[in-house]
PDB file of C-alpha atoms in Angstrom:
ATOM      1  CA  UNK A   1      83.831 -24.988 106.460  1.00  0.00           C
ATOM      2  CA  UNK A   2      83.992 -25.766 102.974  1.00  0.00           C
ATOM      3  CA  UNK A   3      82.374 -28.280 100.834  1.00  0.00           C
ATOM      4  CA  UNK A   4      85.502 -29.851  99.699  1.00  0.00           C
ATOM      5  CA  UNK A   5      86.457 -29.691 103.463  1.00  0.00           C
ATOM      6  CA  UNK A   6      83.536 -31.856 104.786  1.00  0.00           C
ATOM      7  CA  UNK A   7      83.818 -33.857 102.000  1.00  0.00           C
ATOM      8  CA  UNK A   8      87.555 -34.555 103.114  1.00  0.00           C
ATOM      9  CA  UNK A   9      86.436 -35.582 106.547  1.00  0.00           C
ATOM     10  CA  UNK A  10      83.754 -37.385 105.271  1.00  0.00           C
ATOM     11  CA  UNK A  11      86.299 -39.883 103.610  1.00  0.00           C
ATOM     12  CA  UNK A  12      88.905 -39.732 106.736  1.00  0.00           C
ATOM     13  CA  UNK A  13      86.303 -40.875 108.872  1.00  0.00           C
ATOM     14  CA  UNK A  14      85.305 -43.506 106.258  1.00  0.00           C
ATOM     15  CA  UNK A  15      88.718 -44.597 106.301  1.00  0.00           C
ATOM     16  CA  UNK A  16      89.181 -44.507 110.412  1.00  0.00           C
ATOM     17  CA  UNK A  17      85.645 -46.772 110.437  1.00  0.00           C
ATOM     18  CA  UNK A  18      87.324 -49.590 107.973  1.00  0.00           C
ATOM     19  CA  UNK A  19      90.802 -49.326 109.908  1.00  0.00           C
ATOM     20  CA  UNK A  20      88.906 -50.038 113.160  1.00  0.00           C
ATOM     21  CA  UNK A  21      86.073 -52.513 112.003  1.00  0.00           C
ATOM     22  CA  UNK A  22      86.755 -55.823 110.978  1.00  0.00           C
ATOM     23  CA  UNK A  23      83.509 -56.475 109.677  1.00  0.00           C
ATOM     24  CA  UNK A  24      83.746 -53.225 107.168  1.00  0.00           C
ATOM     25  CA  UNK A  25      83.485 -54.716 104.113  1.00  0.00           C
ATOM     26  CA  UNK A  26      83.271 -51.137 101.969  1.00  0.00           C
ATOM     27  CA  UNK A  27      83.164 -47.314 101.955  1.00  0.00           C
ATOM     28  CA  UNK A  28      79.379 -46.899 100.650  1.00  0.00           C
ATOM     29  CA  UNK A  29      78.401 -49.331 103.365  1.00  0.00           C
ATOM     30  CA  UNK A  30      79.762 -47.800 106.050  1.00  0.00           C
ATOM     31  CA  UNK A  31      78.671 -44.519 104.993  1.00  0.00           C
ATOM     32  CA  UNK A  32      74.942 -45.126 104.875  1.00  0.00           C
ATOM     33  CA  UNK A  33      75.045 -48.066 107.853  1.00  0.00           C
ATOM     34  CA  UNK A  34      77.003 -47.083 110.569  1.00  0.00           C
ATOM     35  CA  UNK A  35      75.143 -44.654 113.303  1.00  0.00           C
ATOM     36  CA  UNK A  36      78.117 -44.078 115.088  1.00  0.00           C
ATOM     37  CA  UNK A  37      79.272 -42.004 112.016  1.00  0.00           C
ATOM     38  CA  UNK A  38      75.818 -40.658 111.236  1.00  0.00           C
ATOM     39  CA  UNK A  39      76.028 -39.731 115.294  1.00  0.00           C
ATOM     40  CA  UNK A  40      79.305 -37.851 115.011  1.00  0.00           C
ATOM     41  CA  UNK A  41      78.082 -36.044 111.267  1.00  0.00           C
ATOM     42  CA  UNK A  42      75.012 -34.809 112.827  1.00  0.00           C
ATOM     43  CA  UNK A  43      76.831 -33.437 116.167  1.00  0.00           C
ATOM     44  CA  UNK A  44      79.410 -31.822 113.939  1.00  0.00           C
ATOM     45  CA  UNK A  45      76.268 -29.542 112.746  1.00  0.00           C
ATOM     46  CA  UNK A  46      74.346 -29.271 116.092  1.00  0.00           C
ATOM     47  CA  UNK A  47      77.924 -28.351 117.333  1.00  0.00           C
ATOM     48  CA  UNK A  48      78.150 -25.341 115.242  1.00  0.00           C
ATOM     49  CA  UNK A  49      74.615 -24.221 116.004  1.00  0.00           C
ATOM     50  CA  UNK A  50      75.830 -24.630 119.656  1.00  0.00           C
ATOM     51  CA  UNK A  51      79.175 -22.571 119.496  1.00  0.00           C
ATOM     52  CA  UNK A  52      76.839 -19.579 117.209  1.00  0.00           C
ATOM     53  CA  UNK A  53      74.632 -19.353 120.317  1.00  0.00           C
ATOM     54  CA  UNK A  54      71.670 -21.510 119.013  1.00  0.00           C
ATOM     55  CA  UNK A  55      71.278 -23.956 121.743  1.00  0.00           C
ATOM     56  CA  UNK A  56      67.532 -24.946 121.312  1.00  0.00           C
ATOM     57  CA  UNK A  57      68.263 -25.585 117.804  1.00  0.00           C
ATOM     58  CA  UNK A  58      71.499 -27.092 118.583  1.00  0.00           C
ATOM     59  CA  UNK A  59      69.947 -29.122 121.424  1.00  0.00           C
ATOM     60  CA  UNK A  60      66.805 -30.200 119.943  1.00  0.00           C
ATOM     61  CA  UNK A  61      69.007 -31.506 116.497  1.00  0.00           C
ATOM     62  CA  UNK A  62      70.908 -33.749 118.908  1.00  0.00           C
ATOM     63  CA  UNK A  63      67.178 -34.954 120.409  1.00  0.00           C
ATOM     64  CA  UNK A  64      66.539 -36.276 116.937  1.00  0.00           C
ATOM     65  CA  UNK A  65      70.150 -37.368 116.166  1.00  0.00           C
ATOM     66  CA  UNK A  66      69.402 -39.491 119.293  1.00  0.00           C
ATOM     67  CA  UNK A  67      66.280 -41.093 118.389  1.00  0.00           C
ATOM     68  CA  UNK A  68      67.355 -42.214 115.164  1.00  0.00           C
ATOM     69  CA  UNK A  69      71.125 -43.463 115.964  1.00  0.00           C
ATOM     70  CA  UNK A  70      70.761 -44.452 119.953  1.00  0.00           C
ATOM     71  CA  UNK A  71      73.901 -42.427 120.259  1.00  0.00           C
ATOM     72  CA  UNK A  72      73.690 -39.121 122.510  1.00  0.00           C
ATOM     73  CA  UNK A  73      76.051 -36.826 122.065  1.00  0.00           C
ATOM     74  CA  UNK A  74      75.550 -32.991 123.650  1.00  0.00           C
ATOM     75  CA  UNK A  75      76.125 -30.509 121.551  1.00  0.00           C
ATOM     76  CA  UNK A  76      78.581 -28.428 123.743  1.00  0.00           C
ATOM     77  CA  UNK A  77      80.635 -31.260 123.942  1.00  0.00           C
ATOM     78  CA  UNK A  78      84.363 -31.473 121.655  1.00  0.00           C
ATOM     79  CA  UNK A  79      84.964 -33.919 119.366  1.00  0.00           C
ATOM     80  CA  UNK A  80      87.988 -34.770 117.633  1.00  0.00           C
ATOM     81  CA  UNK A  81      88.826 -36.552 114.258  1.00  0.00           C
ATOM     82  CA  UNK A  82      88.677 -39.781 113.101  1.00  0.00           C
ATOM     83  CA  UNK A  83      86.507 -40.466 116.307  1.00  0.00           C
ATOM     84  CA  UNK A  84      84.778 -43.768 115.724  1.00  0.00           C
ATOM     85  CA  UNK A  85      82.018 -45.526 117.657  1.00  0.00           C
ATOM     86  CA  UNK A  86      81.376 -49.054 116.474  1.00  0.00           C
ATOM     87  CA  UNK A  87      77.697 -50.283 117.047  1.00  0.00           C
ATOM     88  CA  UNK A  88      77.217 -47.202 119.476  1.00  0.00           C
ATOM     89  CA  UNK A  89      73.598 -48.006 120.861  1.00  0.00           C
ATOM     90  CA  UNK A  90      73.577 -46.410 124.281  1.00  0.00           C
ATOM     91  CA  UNK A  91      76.408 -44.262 123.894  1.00  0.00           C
ATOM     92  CA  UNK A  92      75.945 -40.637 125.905  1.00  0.00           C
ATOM     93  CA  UNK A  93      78.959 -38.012 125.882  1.00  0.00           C
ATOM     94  CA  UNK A  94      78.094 -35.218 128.148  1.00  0.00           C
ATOM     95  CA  UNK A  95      78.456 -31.952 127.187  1.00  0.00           C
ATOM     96  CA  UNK A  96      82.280 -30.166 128.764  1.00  0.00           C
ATOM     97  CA  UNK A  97      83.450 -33.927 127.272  1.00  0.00           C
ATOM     98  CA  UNK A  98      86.507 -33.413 125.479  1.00  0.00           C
ATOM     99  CA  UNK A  99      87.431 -35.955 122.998  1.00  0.00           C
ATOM    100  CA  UNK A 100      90.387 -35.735 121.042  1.00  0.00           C
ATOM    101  CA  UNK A 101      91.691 -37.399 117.390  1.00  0.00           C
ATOM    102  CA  UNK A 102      91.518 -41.134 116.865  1.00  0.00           C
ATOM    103  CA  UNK A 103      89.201 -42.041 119.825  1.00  0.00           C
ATOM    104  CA  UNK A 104      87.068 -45.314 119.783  1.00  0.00           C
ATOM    105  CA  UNK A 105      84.083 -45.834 121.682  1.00  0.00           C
ATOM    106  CA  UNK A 106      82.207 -49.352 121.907  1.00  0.00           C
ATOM    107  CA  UNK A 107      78.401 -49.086 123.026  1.00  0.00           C
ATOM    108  CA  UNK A 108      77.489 -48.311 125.759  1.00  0.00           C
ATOM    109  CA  UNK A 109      80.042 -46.204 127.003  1.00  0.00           C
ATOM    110  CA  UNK A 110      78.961 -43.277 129.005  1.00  0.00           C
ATOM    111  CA  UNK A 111      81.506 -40.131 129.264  1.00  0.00           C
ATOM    112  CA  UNK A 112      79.506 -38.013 131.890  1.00  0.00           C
ATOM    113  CA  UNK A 113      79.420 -36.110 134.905  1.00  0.00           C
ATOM    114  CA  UNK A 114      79.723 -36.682 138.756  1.00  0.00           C
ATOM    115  CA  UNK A 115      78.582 -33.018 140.262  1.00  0.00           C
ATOM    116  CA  UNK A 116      75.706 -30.599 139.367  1.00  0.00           C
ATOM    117  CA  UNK A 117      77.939 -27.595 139.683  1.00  0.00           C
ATOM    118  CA  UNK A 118      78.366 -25.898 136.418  1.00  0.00           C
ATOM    119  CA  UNK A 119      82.145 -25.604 134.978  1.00  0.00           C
ATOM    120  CA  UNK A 120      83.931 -28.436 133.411  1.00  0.00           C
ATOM    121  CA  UNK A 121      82.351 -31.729 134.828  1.00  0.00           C
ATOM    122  CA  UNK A 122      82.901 -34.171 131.722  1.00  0.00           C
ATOM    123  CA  UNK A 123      86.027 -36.432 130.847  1.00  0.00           C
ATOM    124  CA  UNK A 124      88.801 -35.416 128.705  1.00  0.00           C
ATOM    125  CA  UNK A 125      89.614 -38.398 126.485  1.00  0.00           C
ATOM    126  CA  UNK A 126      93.485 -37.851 125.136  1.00  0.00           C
ATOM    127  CA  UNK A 127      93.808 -39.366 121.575  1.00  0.00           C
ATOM    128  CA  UNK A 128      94.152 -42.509 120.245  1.00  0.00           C
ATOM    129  CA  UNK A 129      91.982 -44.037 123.347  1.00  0.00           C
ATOM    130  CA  UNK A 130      89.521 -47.010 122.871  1.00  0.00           C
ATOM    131  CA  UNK A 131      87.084 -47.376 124.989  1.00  0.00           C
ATOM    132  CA  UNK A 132      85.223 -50.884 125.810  1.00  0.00           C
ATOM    133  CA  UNK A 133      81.943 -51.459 125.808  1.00  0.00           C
ATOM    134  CA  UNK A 134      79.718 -50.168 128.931  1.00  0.00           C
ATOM    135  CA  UNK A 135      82.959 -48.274 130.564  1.00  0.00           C
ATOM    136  CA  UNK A 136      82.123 -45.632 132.315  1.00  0.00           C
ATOM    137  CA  UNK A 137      84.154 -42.481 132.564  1.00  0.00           C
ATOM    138  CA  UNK A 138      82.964 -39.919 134.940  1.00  0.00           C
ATOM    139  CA  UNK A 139      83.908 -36.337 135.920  1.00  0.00           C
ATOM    140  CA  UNK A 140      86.264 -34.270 135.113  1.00  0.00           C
ATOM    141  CA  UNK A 141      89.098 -36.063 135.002  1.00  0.00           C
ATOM    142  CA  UNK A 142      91.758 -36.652 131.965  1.00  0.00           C
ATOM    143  CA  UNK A 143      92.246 -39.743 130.510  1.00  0.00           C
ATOM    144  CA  UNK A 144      95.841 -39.507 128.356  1.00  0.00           C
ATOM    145  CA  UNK A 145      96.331 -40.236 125.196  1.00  0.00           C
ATOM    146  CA  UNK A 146      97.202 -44.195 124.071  1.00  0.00           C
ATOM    147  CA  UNK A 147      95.528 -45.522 126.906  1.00  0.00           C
ATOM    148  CA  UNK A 148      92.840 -48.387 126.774  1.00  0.00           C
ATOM    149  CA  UNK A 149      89.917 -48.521 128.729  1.00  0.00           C
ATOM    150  CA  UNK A 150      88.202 -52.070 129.458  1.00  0.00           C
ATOM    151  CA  UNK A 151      84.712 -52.951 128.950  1.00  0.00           C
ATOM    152  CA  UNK A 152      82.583 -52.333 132.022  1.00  0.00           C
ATOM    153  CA  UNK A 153      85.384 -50.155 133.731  1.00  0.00           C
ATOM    154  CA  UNK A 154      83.741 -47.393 135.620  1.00  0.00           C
ATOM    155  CA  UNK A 155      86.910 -44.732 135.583  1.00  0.00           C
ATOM    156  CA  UNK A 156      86.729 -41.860 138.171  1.00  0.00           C
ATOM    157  CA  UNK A 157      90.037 -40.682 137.962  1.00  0.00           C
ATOM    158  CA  UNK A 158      92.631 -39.275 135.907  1.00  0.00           C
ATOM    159  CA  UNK A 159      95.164 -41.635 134.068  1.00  0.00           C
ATOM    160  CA  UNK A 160      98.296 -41.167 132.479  1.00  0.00           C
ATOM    161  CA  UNK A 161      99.042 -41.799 128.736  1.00  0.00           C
ATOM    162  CA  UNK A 162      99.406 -45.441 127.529  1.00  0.00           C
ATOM    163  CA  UNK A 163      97.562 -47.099 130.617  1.00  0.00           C
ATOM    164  CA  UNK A 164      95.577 -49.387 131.010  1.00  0.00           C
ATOM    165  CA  UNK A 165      92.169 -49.191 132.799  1.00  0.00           C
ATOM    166  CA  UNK A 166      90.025 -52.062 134.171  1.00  0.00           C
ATOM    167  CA  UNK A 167      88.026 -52.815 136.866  1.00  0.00           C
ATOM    168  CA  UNK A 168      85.509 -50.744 139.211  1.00  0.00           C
ATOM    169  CA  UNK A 169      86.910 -48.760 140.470  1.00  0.00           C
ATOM    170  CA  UNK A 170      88.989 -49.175 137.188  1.00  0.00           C
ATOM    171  CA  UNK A 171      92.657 -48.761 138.306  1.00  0.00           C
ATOM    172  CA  UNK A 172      95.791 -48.077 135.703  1.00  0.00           C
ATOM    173  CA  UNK A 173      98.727 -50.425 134.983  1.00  0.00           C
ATOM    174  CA  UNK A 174     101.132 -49.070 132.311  1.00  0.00           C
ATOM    175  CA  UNK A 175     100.622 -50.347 128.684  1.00  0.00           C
ATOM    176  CA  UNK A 176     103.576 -52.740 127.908  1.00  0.00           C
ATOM    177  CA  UNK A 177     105.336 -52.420 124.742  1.00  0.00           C
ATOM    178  CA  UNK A 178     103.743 -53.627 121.645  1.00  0.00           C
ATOM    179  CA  UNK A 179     100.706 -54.381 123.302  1.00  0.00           C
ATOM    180  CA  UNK A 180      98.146 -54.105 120.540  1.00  0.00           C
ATOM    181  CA  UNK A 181      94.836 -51.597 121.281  1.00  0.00           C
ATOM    182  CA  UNK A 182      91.808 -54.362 119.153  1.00  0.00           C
ATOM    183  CA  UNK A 183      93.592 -57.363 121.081  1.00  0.00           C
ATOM    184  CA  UNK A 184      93.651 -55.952 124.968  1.00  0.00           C
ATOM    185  CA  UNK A 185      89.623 -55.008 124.448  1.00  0.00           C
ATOM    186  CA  UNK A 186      89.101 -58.313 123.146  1.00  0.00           C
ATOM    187  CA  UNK A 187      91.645 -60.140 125.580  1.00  0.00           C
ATOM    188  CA  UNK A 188      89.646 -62.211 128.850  1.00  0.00           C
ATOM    189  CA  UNK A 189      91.073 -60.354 131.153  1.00  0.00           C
ATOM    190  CA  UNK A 190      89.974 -56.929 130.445  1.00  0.00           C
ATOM    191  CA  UNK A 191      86.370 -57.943 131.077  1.00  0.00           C
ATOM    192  CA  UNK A 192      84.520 -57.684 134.107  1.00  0.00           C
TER     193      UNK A 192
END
């Protein structure tokens, strides 16, 4: 990848952080402030070292990545662009997790497994999903793309594009028209 490459995502994901965040109040800040970012650069590195067959190295940069953000993401696991996690303490994405373009995760939101067999046993997020905080999304199921998950949801199976997901077990509803992503996570009835 070139340098005028990451530089480019560098700025897009700048850009995705002050569409999704309120509170942004600049570029520079969010660059040097926001661990969910500094989460997602570093895994972009320990993901190549993971894909070139350096797992220790891969592994043990996601170990420190960890410690310093609160954010664990495996290296094996795909990320898309533009993904965003706002505050992000507590955060783990397991490592078959698929995540695709213009995902948001809250903290606390675990994307992990349910079975110790080896194969796929991680979520596949579709894009343009957000995620509330402490949701839980287990297994490998497939989540599609538009949908909304509410905070504290624990999600064990797959849902169609533009649902809805609350509740535990969380259980879909189709997304209405116009119904805005920000105002259903912060809307009453999406809590538990």
């Amino acid at each position: 990848m070139g340098l005028r490459l990451v530089l480019d995502r560098i700025r897009e994901d700048v850009a995705a952080a002050r569409l999704r965040d309120p509170a942004a109040r600049g570029g520079l800040e969010i660059a040097l402030l926001y661990p969910g970012l500094h989460a997602v650069w570093a895994h972009r590195v320990w993901h190549a070292l993971w894909r070139r067959r350096l797992r220790l190295a891969a592994r043990t940069g996601s170990q420190l990545t960890r410690w310093l953000t609160g954010i664990e993401i495996h290296p094996g696991a795909r990320i898309g662009r533009r993904f965003f996690i706002d505050h992000g303490m507590g955060v783990v994405i397991g490592e078959t997790a698929e995540v695709g373009d213009d995902v948001m995760l809250y903290h606390g939101v675990t994307l992990g497994g349910r079975q110790r067999e080896g194969g796929k046993r991680h979520p596949t997020i579709g894009d343009g999903v957000a995620v509330g905080a402490g949701a839980k999304v287990l297994g490998p199921i497939t989540i599609g793309a538009g949908s909304v998950i509410g905070a504290n949801a624990v999600v064990t199976r797959d849902a169609p594009a533009d649902s809805i997901l609350v509740g535990v077990p969380a259980k879909p509803r189709p997304r209405r028209a116009g119904e805005d992503t920000r105002a259903l996570l912060a809307a009453p009835e999406y809590y538990i």
